[in-house]
Amino acid sequence: MTPQHCRAARAWLDWSQGDLSQRANIGLSTIRQFENGLRTPITNNLLAMRRAFEEAGIVLNDDPAGIAFVGNPGAKDQNGSGDAP
């Protein structure tokens, strides 16, 4: 996951950096520094962020073309209903 992927996933979910920090159980400064390109988190923290996104219905597909958001049937759509594509 790149800093751009992290910001895009948070934006899609309308999460603040604090929201991700709480959901991934990692330090807010870790997320801030990662997204600003100042730090590469340890593997466990990257996995925790990815897991938090996946639990919210965002699957990060790292490929050369960028990032793919894959709907999760249990996820909420942007309107808050359970009818995600």
Coordinates of N, CA and C in Angstrom, one line a residue:
M1 N 0.8 -1.2 0.0 CA 0.0 0.0 0.0 C 0.9 1.2 0.0
T2 N 0.5 2.2 -0.8 CA 1.3 3.4 -0.9 C 0.5 4.5 -0.1
P3 N 1.2 5.6 0.2 CA 0.5 6.7 0.9 C -0.8 7.2 0.1
Q4 N -0.6 7.2 -1.2 CA -1.8 7.6 -2.0 C -2.9 6.6 -1.9
H5 N -2.7 5.3 -1.9 CA -3.7 4.3 -1.7 C -4.4 4.6 -0.3
C6 N -3.6 4.8 0.7 CA -4.2 5.0 2.0 C -5.1 6.2 2.0
R7 N -4.7 7.3 1.5 CA -5.5 8.5 1.4 C -6.8 8.3 0.6
A8 N -6.6 7.6 -0.5 CA -7.8 7.3 -1.4 C -8.8 6.5 -0.6
A9 N -8.3 5.4 0.0 CA -9.3 4.5 0.8 C -9.9 5.3 1.9
R10 N -9.2 6.1 2.6 CA -9.8 6.9 3.7 C -10.9 7.9 3.1
A11 N -10.5 8.5 2.0 CA -11.5 9.4 1.4 C -12.8 8.7 1.0
W12 N -12.6 7.5 0.4 CA -13.8 6.7 -0.1 C -14.7 6.4 1.1
L13 N -14.1 6.1 2.3 CA -14.8 5.7 3.5 C -15.2 6.9 4.3
D14 N -14.7 8.1 3.9 CA -15.0 9.4 4.7 C -14.4 9.2 6.1
W15 N -13.2 8.6 6.2 CA -12.5 8.5 7.4 C -11.4 9.6 7.6
S16 N -11.3 10.0 8.8 CA -10.1 10.9 9.1 C -8.9 10.0 9.4
Q17 N -7.8 10.6 9.5 CA -6.6 9.9 9.9 C -6.8 9.3 11.3
G18 N -7.5 10.0 12.2 CA -7.8 9.5 13.5 C -8.7 8.3 13.5
D19 N -9.7 8.3 12.6 CA -10.6 7.1 12.4 C -9.8 5.9 12.1
L20 N -8.9 6.0 11.1 CA -8.0 4.9 10.7 C -7.1 4.5 11.8
S21 N -6.6 5.4 12.6 CA -5.7 5.1 13.7 C -6.5 4.2 14.7
Q22 N -7.7 4.6 15.0 CA -8.5 3.8 16.0 C -8.8 2.5 15.4
R23 N -9.3 2.4 14.2 CA -9.7 1.1 13.6 C -8.6 0.2 13.4
A24 N -7.4 0.7 13.1 CA -6.2 -0.2 12.9 C -5.4 -0.3 14.2
N25 N -5.7 0.4 15.2 CA -5.1 0.3 16.5 C -3.6 0.6 16.3
I26 N -3.3 1.7 15.6 CA -1.9 2.2 15.4 C -1.9 3.7 15.7
G27 N -0.7 4.2 15.9 CA -0.5 5.6 16.2 C -0.9 6.5 15.1
L28 N -1.5 7.6 15.5 CA -1.9 8.6 14.5 C -0.7 9.2 13.8
S29 N 0.4 9.4 14.6 CA 1.6 9.9 14.0 C 2.1 9.0 12.9
T30 N 2.0 7.7 13.0 CA 2.4 6.7 12.0 C 1.6 7.0 10.7
I31 N 0.3 7.2 10.8 CA -0.5 7.4 9.6 C -0.1 8.8 9.0
R32 N 0.0 9.8 9.8 CA 0.3 11.1 9.3 C 1.7 11.1 8.5
Q33 N 2.7 10.5 9.2 CA 4.0 10.5 8.6 C 4.0 9.6 7.3
F34 N 3.3 8.5 7.3 CA 3.2 7.6 6.2 C 2.6 8.4 5.0
E35 N 1.4 9.0 5.2 CA 0.7 9.7 4.2 C 1.5 10.9 3.6
N36 N 2.3 11.5 4.4 CA 3.2 12.6 4.0 C 4.5 12.1 3.4
G37 N 4.7 10.8 3.3 CA 5.9 10.3 2.7 C 7.2 10.4 3.6
L38 N 7.0 10.6 4.9 CA 8.1 10.8 5.8 C 8.5 9.5 6.5
R39 N 7.7 8.5 6.3 CA 8.0 7.2 7.1 C 7.3 6.1 6.4
T40 N 8.0 4.9 6.4 CA 7.4 3.7 6.0 C 7.1 2.9 7.2
P41 N 5.8 2.6 7.5 CA 5.4 1.9 8.7 C 6.0 0.4 8.7
I42 N 6.2 -0.1 9.9 CA 6.6 -1.5 9.9 C 5.5 -2.4 9.3
T43 N 5.8 -3.6 8.9 CA 4.9 -4.5 8.2 C 3.6 -4.7 9.0
N44 N 3.7 -4.9 10.3 CA 2.5 -5.1 11.1 C 1.5 -4.0 11.0
N45 N 2.1 -2.7 11.0 CA 1.2 -1.6 10.9 C 0.5 -1.4 9.6
L46 N 1.3 -1.7 8.5 CA 0.7 -1.7 7.2 C -0.4 -2.7 7.0
L47 N -0.2 -3.9 7.6 CA -1.2 -5.0 7.6 C -2.4 -4.6 8.4
A48 N -2.2 -3.9 9.5 CA -3.3 -3.5 10.3 C -4.2 -2.4 9.6
M49 N -3.5 -1.5 8.8 CA -4.3 -0.5 8.0 C -5.0 -1.2 6.9
R50 N -4.4 -2.1 6.2 CA -5.1 -2.9 5.2 C -6.3 -3.6 5.7
R51 N -6.1 -4.3 6.8 CA -7.2 -5.1 7.5 C -8.3 -4.2 7.8
A52 N -8.0 -3.0 8.4 CA -9.1 -2.0 8.7 C -9.9 -1.7 7.5
F53 N -9.2 -1.4 6.4 CA -9.9 -1.1 5.1 C -10.7 -2.2 4.7
E54 N -10.2 -3.4 4.7 CA -10.9 -4.6 4.2 C -12.1 -4.9 5.1
E55 N -12.0 -4.7 6.4 CA -13.2 -4.9 7.3 C -14.3 -3.9 6.9
A56 N -13.9 -2.7 6.4 CA -14.9 -1.7 6.0 C -15.4 -1.9 4.5
G57 N -14.9 -2.9 3.9 CA -15.4 -3.2 2.5 C -14.5 -2.7 1.4
I58 N -13.3 -2.2 1.7 CA -12.4 -1.8 0.7 C -11.2 -2.8 0.6
V59 N -11.1 -3.3 -0.6 CA -10.0 -4.2 -0.9 C -9.0 -3.5 -1.8
L60 N -7.8 -3.3 -1.3 CA -6.7 -2.7 -2.0 C -6.0 -3.7 -2.9
N61 N -6.1 -3.4 -4.2 CA -5.5 -4.2 -5.2 C -4.3 -3.5 -5.8
D62 N -3.1 -3.7 -5.3 CA -1.9 -3.0 -5.7 C -1.5 -3.6 -7.1
D63 N -1.6 -2.8 -8.1 CA -1.1 -3.2 -9.4 C -0.5 -2.0 -10.1
P64 N 0.3 -2.2 -11.2 CA 0.9 -1.0 -11.8 C 0.0 0.1 -12.2
A65 N -1.2 -0.2 -12.5 CA -2.2 0.8 -13.0 C -2.7 1.7 -11.8
G66 N -2.5 1.2 -10.6 CA -3.0 2.0 -9.5 C -3.7 1.1 -8.5
I67 N -4.9 1.6 -8.1 CA -5.6 0.9 -7.0 C -7.0 0.6 -7.5
A68 N -7.5 -0.6 -7.1 CA -8.9 -1.0 -7.4 C -9.7 -1.1 -6.1
F69 N -10.9 -0.6 -6.1 CA -11.8 -0.7 -5.0 C -12.8 -1.8 -5.4
V70 N -12.8 -2.8 -4.6 CA -13.7 -3.9 -4.9 C -14.8 -3.9 -3.8
G71 N -16.1 -3.9 -4.2 CA -17.2 -3.9 -3.3 C -17.2 -5.1 -2.5
N72 N -17.7 -5.0 -1.2 CA -17.8 -6.1 -0.3 C -19.3 -6.1 0.0
P73 N -20.0 -7.3 -0.2 CA -21.5 -7.3 0.0 C -21.9 -6.8 1.4
G74 N -21.1 -6.9 2.4 CA -21.4 -6.5 3.7 C -21.1 -5.0 4.0
A75 N -20.5 -4.4 3.0 CA -20.1 -3.0 3.2 C -21.3 -2.0 2.9
K76 N -21.2 -0.9 3.5 CA -22.2 0.2 3.3 C -21.8 1.0 2.1
D77 N -22.8 1.4 1.3 CA -22.4 2.3 0.2 C -22.2 3.7 0.8
Q78 N -21.9 4.7 -0.1 CA -21.6 6.0 0.4 C -22.8 6.7 1.1
N79 N -24.0 6.2 0.8 CA -25.2 6.8 1.4 C -25.5 6.2 2.8
G80 N -24.7 5.2 3.2 CA -24.9 4.6 4.5 C -25.8 3.4 4.5
S81 N -26.4 3.0 3.3 CA -27.2 1.8 3.3 C -26.4 0.6 3.1
G82 N -26.9 -0.6 3.2 CA -26.2 -1.8 3.1 C -26.2 -2.3 1.7
D83 N -26.5 -1.5 0.7 CA -26.6 -1.9 -0.7 C -25.4 -1.6 -1.5
A84 N -24.2 -2.0 -1.0 CA -23.0 -1.7 -1.8 C -22.9 -2.6 -3.0
P85 N -22.4 -2.1 -4.1 CA -22.3 -2.8 -5.3 C -21.4 -4.0 -5.2

